Short mmCIF file of C-alpha atoms in Angstrom, two decimals:
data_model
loop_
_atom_site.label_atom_id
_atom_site.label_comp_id
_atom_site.label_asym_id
_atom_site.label_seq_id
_atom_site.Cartn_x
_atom_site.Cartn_y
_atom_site.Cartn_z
CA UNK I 1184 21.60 4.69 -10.23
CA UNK I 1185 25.37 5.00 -11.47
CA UNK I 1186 25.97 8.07 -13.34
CA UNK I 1187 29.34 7.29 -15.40
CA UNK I 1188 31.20 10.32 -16.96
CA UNK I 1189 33.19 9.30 -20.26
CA UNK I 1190 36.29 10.80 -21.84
CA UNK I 1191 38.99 12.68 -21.11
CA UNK I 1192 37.21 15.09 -18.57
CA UNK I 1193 37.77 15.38 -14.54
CA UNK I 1194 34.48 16.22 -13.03
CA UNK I 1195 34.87 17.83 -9.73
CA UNK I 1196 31.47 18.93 -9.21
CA UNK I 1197 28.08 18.05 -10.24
CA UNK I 1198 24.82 19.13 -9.03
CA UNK I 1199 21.69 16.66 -9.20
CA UNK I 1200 18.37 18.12 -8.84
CA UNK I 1201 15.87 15.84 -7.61
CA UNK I 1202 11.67 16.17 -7.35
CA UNK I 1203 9.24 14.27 -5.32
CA UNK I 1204 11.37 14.91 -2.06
CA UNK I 1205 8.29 14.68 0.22
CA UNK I 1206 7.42 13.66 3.36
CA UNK I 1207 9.35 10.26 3.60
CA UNK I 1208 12.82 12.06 3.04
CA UNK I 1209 13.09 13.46 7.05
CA UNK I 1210 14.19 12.10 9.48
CA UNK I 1211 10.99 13.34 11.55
CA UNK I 1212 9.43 10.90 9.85
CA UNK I 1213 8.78 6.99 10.07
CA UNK I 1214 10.46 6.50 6.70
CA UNK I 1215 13.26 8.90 7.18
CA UNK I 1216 14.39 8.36 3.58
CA UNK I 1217 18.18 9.83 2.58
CA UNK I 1218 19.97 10.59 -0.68
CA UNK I 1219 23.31 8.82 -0.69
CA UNK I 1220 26.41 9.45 -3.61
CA UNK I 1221 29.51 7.11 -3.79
CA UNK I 1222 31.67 9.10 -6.08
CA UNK I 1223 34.87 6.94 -7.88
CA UNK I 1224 37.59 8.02 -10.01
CA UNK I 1225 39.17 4.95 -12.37
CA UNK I 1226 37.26 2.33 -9.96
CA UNK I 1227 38.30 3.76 -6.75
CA UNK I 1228 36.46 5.57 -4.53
CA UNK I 1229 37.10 9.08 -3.67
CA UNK I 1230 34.31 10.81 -1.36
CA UNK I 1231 30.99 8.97 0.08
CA UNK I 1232 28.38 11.94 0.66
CA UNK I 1233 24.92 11.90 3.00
CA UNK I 1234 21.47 14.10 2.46
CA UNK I 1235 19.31 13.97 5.68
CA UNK I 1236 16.18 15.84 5.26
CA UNK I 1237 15.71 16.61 1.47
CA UNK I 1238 12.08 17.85 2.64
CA UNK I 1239 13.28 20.27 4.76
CA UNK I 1240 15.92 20.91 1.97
CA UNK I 1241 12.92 21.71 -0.69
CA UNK I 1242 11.48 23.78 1.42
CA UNK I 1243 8.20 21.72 1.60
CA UNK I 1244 7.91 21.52 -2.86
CA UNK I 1245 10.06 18.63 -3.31
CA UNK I 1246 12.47 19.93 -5.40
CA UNK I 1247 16.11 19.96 -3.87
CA UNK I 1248 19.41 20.28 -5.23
CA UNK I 1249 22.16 17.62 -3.99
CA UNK I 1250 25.85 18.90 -4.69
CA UNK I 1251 28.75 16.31 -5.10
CA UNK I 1252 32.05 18.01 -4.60
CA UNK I 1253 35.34 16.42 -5.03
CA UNK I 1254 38.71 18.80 -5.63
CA UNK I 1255 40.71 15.02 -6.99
CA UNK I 1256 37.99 14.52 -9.49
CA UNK I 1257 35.73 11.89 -10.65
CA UNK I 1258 34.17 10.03 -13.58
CA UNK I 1259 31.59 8.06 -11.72
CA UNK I 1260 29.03 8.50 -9.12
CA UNK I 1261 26.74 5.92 -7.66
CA UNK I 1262 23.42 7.52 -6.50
CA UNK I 1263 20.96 5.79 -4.38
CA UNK I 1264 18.24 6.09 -1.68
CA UNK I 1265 17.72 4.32 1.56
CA UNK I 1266 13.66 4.69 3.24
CA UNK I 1267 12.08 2.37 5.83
CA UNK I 1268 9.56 2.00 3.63
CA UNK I 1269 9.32 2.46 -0.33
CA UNK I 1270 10.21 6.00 -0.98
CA UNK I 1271 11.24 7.41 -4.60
CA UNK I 1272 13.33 9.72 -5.97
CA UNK I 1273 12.51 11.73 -9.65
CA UNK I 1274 15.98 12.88 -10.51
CA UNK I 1275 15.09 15.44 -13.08
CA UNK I 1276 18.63 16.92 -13.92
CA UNK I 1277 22.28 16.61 -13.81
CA UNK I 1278 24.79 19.28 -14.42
CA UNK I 1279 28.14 18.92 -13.98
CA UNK I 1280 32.03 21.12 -13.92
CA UNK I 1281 35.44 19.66 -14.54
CA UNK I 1282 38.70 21.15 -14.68
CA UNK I 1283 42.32 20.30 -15.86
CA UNK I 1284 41.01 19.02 -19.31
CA UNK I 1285 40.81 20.05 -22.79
CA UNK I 1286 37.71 18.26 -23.60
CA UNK I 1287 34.24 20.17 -23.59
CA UNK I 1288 31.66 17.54 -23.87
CA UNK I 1289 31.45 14.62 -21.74
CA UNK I 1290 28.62 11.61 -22.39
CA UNK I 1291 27.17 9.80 -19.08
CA UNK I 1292 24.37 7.07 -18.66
CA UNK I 1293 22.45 5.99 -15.79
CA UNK I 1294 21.70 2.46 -14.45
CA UNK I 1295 19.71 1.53 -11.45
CA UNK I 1296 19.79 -1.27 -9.30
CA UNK I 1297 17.96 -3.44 -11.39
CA UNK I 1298 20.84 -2.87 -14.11
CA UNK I 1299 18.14 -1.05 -16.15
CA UNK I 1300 20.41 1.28 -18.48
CA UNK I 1301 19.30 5.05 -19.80
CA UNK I 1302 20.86 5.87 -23.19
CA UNK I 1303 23.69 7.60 -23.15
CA UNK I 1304 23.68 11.49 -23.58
CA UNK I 1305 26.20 13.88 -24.62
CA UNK I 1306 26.72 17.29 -22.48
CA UNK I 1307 28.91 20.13 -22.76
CA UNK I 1308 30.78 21.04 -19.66
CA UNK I 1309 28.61 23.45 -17.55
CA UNK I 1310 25.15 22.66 -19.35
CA UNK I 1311 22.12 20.88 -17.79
CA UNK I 1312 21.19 17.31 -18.59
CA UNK I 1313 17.22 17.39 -18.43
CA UNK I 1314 16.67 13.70 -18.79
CA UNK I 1315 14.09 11.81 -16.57
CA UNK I 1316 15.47 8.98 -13.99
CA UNK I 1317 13.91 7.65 -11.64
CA UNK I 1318 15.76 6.74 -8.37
CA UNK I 1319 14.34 4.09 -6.12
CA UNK I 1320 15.17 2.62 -2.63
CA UNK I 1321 17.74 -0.12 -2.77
CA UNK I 1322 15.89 -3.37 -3.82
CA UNK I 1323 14.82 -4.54 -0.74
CA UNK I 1324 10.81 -5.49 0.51
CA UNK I 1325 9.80 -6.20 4.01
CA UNK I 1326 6.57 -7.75 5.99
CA UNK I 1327 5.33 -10.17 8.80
CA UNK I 1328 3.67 -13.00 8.68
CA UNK I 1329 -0.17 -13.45 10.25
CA UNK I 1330 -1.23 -16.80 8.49
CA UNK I 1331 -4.67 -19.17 9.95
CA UNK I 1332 -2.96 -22.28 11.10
CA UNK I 1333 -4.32 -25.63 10.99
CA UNK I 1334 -5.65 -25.49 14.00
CA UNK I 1335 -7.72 -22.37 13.24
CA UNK I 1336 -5.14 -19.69 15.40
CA UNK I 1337 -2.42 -18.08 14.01
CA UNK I 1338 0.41 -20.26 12.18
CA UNK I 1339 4.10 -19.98 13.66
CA UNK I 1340 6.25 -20.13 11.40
CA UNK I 1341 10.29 -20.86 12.63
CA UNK I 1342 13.48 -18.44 11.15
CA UNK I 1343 14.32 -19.30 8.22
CA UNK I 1344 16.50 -18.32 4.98
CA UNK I 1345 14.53 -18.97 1.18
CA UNK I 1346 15.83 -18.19 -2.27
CA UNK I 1347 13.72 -17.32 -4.92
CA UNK I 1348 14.07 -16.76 -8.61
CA UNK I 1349 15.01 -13.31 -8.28
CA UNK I 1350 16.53 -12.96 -4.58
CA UNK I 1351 16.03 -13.97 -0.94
CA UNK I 1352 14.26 -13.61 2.13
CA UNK I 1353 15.39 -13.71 5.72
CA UNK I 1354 12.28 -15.12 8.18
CA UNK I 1355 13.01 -13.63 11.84
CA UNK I 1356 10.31 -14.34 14.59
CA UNK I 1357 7.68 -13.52 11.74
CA UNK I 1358 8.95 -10.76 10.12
CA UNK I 1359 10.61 -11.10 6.76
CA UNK I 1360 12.64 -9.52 4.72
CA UNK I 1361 13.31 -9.54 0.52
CA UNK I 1362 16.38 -8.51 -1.02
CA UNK I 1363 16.92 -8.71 -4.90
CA UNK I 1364 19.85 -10.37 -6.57
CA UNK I 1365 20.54 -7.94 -9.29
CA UNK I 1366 22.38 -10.74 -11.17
CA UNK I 1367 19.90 -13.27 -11.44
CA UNK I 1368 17.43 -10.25 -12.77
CA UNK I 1369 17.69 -9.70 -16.38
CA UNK I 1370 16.28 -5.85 -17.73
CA UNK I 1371 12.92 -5.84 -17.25
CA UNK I 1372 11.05 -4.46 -20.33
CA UNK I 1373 9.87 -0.66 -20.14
CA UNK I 1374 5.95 -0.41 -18.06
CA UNK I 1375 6.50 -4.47 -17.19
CA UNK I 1376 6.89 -6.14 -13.67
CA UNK I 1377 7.49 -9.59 -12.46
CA UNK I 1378 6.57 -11.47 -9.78
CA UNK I 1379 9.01 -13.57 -7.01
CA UNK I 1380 6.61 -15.84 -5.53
CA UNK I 1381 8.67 -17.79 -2.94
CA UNK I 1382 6.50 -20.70 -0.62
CA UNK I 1383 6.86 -20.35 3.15
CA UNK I 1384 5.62 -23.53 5.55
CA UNK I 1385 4.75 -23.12 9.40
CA UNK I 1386 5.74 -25.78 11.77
CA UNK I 1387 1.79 -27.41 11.20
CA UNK I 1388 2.56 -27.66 7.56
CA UNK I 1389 0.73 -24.95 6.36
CA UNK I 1390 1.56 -22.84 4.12
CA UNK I 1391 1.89 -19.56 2.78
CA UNK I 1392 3.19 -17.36 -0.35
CA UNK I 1393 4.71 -14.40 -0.32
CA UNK I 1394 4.77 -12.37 -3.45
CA UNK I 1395 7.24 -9.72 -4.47
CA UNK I 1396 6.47 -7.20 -7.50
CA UNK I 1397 9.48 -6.04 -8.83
CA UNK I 1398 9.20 -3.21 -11.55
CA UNK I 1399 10.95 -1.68 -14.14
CA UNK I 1400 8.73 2.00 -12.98
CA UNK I 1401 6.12 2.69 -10.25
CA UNK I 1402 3.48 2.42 -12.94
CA UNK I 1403 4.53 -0.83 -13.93
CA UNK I 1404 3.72 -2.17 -10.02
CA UNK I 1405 0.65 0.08 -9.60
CA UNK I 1406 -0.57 -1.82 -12.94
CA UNK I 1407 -0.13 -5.22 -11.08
CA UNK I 1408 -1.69 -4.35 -7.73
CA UNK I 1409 -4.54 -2.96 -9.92
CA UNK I 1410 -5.06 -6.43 -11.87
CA UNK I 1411 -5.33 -7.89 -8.49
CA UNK I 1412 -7.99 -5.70 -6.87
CA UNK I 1413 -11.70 -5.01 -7.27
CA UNK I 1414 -12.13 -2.05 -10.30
CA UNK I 1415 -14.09 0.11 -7.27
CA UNK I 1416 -11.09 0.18 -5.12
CA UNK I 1417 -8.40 0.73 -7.91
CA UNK I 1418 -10.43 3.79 -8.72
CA UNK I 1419 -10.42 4.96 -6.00
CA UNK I 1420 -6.48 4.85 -4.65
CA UNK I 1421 -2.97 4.51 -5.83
CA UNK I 1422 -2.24 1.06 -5.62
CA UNK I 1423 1.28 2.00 -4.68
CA UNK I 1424 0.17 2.19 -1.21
CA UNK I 1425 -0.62 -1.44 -0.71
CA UNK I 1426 0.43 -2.49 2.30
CA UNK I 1427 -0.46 -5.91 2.79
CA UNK I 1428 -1.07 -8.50 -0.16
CA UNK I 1429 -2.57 -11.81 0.39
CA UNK I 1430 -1.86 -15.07 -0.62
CA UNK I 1431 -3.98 -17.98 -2.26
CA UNK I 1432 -4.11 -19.63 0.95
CA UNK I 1433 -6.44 -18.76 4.16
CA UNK I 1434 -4.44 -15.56 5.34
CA UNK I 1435 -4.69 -13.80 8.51
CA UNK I 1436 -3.72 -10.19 8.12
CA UNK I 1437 -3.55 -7.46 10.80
CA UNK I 1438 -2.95 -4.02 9.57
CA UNK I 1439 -1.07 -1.37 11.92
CA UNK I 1440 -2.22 1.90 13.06
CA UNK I 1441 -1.98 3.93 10.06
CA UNK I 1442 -3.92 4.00 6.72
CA UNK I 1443 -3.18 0.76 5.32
CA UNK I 1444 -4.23 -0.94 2.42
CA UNK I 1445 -4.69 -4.66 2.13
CA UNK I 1446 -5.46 -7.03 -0.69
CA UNK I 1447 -6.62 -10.37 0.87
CA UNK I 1448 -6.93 -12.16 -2.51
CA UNK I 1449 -7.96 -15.84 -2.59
CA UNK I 1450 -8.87 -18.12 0.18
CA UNK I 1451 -11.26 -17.80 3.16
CA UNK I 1452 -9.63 -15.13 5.12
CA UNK I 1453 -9.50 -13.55 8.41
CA UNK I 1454 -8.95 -9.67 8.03
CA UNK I 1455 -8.39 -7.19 10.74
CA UNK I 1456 -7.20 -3.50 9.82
CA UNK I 1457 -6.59 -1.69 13.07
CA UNK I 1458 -6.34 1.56 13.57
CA UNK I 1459 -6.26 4.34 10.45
CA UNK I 1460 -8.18 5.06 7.94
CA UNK I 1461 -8.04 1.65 6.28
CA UNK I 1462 -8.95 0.76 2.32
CA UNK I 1463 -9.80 -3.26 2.29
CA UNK I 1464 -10.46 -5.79 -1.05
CA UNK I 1465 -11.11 -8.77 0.16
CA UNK I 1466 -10.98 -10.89 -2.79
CA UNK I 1467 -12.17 -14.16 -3.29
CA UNK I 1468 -13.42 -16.39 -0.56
CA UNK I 1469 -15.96 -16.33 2.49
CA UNK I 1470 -14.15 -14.02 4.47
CA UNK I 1471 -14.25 -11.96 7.60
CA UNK I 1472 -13.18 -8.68 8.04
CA UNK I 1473 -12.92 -6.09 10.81
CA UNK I 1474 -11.96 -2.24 9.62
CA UNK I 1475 -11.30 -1.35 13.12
CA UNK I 1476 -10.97 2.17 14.10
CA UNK I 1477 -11.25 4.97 11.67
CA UNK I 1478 -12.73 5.59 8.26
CA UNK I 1479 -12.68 2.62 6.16
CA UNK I 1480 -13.17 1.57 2.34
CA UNK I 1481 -14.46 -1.65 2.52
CA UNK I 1482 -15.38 -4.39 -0.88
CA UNK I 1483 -16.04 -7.90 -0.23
CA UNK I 1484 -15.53 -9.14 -3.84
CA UNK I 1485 -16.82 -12.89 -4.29
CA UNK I 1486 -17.92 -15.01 -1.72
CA UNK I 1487 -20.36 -14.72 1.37
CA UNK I 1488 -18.32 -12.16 3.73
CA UNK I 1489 -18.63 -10.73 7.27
CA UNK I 1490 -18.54 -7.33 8.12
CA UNK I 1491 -17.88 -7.14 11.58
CA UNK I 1492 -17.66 -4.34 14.12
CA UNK I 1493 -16.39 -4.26 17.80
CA UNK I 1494 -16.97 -1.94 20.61
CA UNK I 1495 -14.56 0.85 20.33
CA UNK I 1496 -14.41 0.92 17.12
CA UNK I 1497 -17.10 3.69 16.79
CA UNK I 1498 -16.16 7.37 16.84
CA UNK I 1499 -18.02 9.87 19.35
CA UNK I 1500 -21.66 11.57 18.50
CA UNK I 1501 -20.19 15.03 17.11
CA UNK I 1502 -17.63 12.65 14.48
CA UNK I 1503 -19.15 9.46 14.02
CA UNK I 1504 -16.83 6.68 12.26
CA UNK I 1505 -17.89 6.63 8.79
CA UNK I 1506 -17.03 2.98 6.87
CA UNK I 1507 -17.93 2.03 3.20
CA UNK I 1508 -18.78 -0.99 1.80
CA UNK I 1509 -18.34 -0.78 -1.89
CA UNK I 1510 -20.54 -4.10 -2.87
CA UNK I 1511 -22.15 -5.40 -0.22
CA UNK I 1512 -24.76 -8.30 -1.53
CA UNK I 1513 -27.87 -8.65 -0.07
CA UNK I 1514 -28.08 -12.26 -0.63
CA UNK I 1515 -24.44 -13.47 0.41
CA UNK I 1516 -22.88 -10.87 2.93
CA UNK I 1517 -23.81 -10.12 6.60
CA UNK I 1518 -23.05 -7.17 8.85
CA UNK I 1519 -22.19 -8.61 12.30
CA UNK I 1520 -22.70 -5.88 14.70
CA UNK I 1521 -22.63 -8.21 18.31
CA UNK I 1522 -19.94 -7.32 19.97
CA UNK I 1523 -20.93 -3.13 19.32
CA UNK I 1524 -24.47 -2.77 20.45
CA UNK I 1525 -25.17 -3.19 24.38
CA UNK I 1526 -28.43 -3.66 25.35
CA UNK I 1527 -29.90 -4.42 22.97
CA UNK I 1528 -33.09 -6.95 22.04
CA UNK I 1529 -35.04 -7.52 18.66
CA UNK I 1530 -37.88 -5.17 20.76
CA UNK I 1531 -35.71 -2.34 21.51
CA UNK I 1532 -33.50 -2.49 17.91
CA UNK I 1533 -35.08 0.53 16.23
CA UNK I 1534 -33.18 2.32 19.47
CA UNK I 1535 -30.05 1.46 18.15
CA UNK I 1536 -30.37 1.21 14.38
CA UNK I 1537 -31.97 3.41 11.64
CA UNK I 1538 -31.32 2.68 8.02
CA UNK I 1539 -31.75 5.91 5.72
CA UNK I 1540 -30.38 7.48 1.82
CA UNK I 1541 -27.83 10.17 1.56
CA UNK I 1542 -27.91 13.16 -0.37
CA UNK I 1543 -26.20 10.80 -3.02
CA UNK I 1544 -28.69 8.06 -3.14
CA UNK I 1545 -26.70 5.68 -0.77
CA UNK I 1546 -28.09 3.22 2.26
CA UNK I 1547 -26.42 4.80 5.54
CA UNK I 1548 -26.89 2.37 8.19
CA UNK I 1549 -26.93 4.86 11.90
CA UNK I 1550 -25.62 3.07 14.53
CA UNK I 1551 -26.57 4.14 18.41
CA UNK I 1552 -23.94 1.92 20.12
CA UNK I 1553 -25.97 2.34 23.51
CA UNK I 1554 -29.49 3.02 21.86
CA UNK I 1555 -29.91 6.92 23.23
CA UNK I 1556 -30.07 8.51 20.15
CA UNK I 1557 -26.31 9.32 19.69
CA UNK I 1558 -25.37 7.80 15.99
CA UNK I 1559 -21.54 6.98 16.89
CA UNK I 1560 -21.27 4.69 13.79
CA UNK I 1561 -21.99 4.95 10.14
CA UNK I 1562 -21.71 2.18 7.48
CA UNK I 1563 -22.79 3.41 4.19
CA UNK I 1564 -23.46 0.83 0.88
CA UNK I 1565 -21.98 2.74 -1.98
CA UNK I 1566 -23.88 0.26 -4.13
CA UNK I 1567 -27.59 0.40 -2.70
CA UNK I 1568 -30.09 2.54 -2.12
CA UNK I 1569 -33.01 1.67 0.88
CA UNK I 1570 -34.72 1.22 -2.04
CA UNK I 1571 -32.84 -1.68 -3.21
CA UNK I 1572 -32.58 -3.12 0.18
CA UNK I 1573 -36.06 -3.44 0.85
CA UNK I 1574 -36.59 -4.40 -2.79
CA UNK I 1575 -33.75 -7.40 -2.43
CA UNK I 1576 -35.98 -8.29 0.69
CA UNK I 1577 -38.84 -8.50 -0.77
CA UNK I 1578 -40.49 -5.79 1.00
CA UNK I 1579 -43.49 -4.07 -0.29
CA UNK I 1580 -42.43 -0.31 0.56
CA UNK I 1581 -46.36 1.06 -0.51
CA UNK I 1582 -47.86 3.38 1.49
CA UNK I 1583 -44.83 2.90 4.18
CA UNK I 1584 -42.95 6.22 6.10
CA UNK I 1585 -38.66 5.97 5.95
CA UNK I 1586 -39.19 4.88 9.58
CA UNK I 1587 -41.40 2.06 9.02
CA UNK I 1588 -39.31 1.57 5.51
CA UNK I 1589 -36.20 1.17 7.79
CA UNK I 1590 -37.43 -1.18 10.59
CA UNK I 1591 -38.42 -3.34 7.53
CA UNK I 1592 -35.32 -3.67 6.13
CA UNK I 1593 -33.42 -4.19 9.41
CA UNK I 1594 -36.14 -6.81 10.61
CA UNK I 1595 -36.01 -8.50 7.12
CA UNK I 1596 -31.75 -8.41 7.80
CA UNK I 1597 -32.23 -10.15 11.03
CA UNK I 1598 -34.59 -12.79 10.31
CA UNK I 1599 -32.19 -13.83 6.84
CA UNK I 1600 -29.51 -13.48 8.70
CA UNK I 1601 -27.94 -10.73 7.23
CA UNK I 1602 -27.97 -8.60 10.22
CA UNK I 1603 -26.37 -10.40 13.51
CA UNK I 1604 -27.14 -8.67 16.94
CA UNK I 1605 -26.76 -11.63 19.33
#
């Protein structure tokens, strides 16, 4: 954001209070987000200032105050943030001293990156400006590329350079990275976003979009993610977080070892989310998807999908991994659970598998990775009860226990095909 003083006045200091100084602004942390002020008097610069560590600064609320001293004077300072990852600054006021002057008021707008302009204001010297700005990370969006090639394994794609309609991106051994041209951006209108959708092709031919949401706020992106994704998921968590976004193509995504959150979108896709606790739409499509380690929200969306789990992905017997599927459909979907279970036969499954309601009404598949009674896996259908398993089956439930209820349904699973052990 620039931050232009008008008039008469020399401003030699000015004291910017910002909120929302978490986590992301150390440099103990992967984003290690810093505050950064270019200050200029009559279009030359004067003083370039750092802030490290506005977390530690806030003493753990958020709220920090950045000072911008400069005995020559100035009339302009340039304010802006650099993260690793997307990391935003609330600036929520502005106060300001000057000296040698005989004016008492001096009037100062902000603009950000995206040449988005506040309106100007009017302060006497020494007051507080309480306007709201929002200070983001310089304009700049980065990924990798994990794409299904023609031949089925991963695409390679070879470095290259792309412009879009609103900036570039820079391709290095699968990694890219976005940067906006503010002067091919016009203002974008207040709560709105567009879209860069630039085409990338791997040396089979195929090809792959990547999509950049530019916003004029936060909201205005979370509002697009949310358009994108399944209503249960965007109910659930900020769509900020997304981590990964599909394309309309057949995508092959692997997530990293935190908690990411990936939006596969169209195409038949290949999903795999690693370690974390991982929250996963998979769109449109017959897809396949692997949560991996952890805790993880899982929603097909359209198309016949694959849930599938691998050994070591389970937790232990005293903290089972716990993974939701949000819509899993009886009639399209199939849990794939071949590569967990050892030892097992269509005789012995009961050992291994037990299919029961929670306290809220919801199917919890147990999972006994080695059959002896010690549930190391849980997958719970947020949309079904047994109930509506065995009714989906066609299973007459009269007169049955939950045990024999449960080695219905998982039989019924396994001869449809729903339920994959070998």
């Amino acid at each position: 954001m620039v931050i232009e003083f008008t008039g008469n006045s020399d401003i030699t200091s000015s004291n910017i209070v910002v909120s929302s100084a978490y986590g992301n602004f150390s440099n103990t942390r992967p984003a290690n987000g810093q505050a950064h002020a270019i200050v200029y008097r009559d279009g030359q610069i004067v003083g370039e200032y750092d802030y490290p560590n506005l977390w530690e600064a806030s003493g753990g609320d958020g709220i920090a105050t950045i000072n911008i001293a400069n005995p020559a004077g100035f009339d302009e300072i340039r304010f802006y943030v650099t993260a690793v990852v997307n990391s935003n600054l609330n600036v929520t006021s502005i106060s300001a001293e000057g000296v040698n002057t005989t004016e008492t008021e001096f009037s100062y707008k902000a603009i950000n990156s995206l040449n988005n302009e506040s309106e100007t204001a009017t302060v006497t010297l020494g007051e507080t400006i309480n306007d709201q700005v929002s200070v983001n990370t310089p304009s700049k969006a980065t990924g990798s590329l994990s794409v299904v090639g023609a031949s089925g394994l991963a695409a390679v794609f070879a470095n290259t350079t792309e412009t879009g309609q609103y900036g570039e991106i820079v391709l290095v051994d699968g990694m890219w990275t976005y940067t906006v041209d503010p002067t091919r951006l016009d203002a974008i209108p207040d709560n709105q976003s567009v879209q860069d959708v630039i085409t990338l092709t791997a040396t089979d031919g195929t090809t792959t979009d990547v999509t950049i949401v530019i916003g004029e706020s936060e909201g205005a992106i979370t509002n697009f993610y949310t358009s994108l994704a399944d209503d249960s998921l965007s109910d659930i968590i900020n769509m900020n977080n997304v981590t990964y976004l599909g394309s309309t193509n057949d995508d092959l995504i692997q997530g990293d070892d935190d908690e990411d959150v990936i939006i596969a979108r169209e195409g038949n896709d290949r999903i795999f989310g690693g370690d974390g606790n991982d929250t996963i739409d998979l769109g449109f499509g017959d897809d396949f998807v692997s949560g991996g380690r952890g805790n993880d929200i899982l929603t097909g969306g359209e198309g016949e999908d694959t849930f599938e789990y691998f050994s070591g992905d389970e937790g232990t017997g005293s903290a089972p991994a716990v993974d939701h599927i949000s819509d899993f459909n009886t009639q399209e979907d199939t849990l794939n659970l071949t590569d967990l279970l050892q030892g097992e036969t269509t005789s012995t499954v009961d050992q291994y598998l037990n299919i029961v309601d929670d306290s809220q009404g919801h199917a919890i598949l147990n999972i006994s990775k080695n059959g002896d009674g010690v549930v190391n896996q849980q997958v719970v259908f947020d949309n079904l009860s047994v109930d509506d398993m065995a009714s989906a089956y066609q299973i007459d439930t009269s007169n049955m226990t939950a045990d024999q209820i449960s080695t219905s349904v998982i039989d019924a699973m396994l001869m449809q095909s729903k339920l994959v052990i070998d």
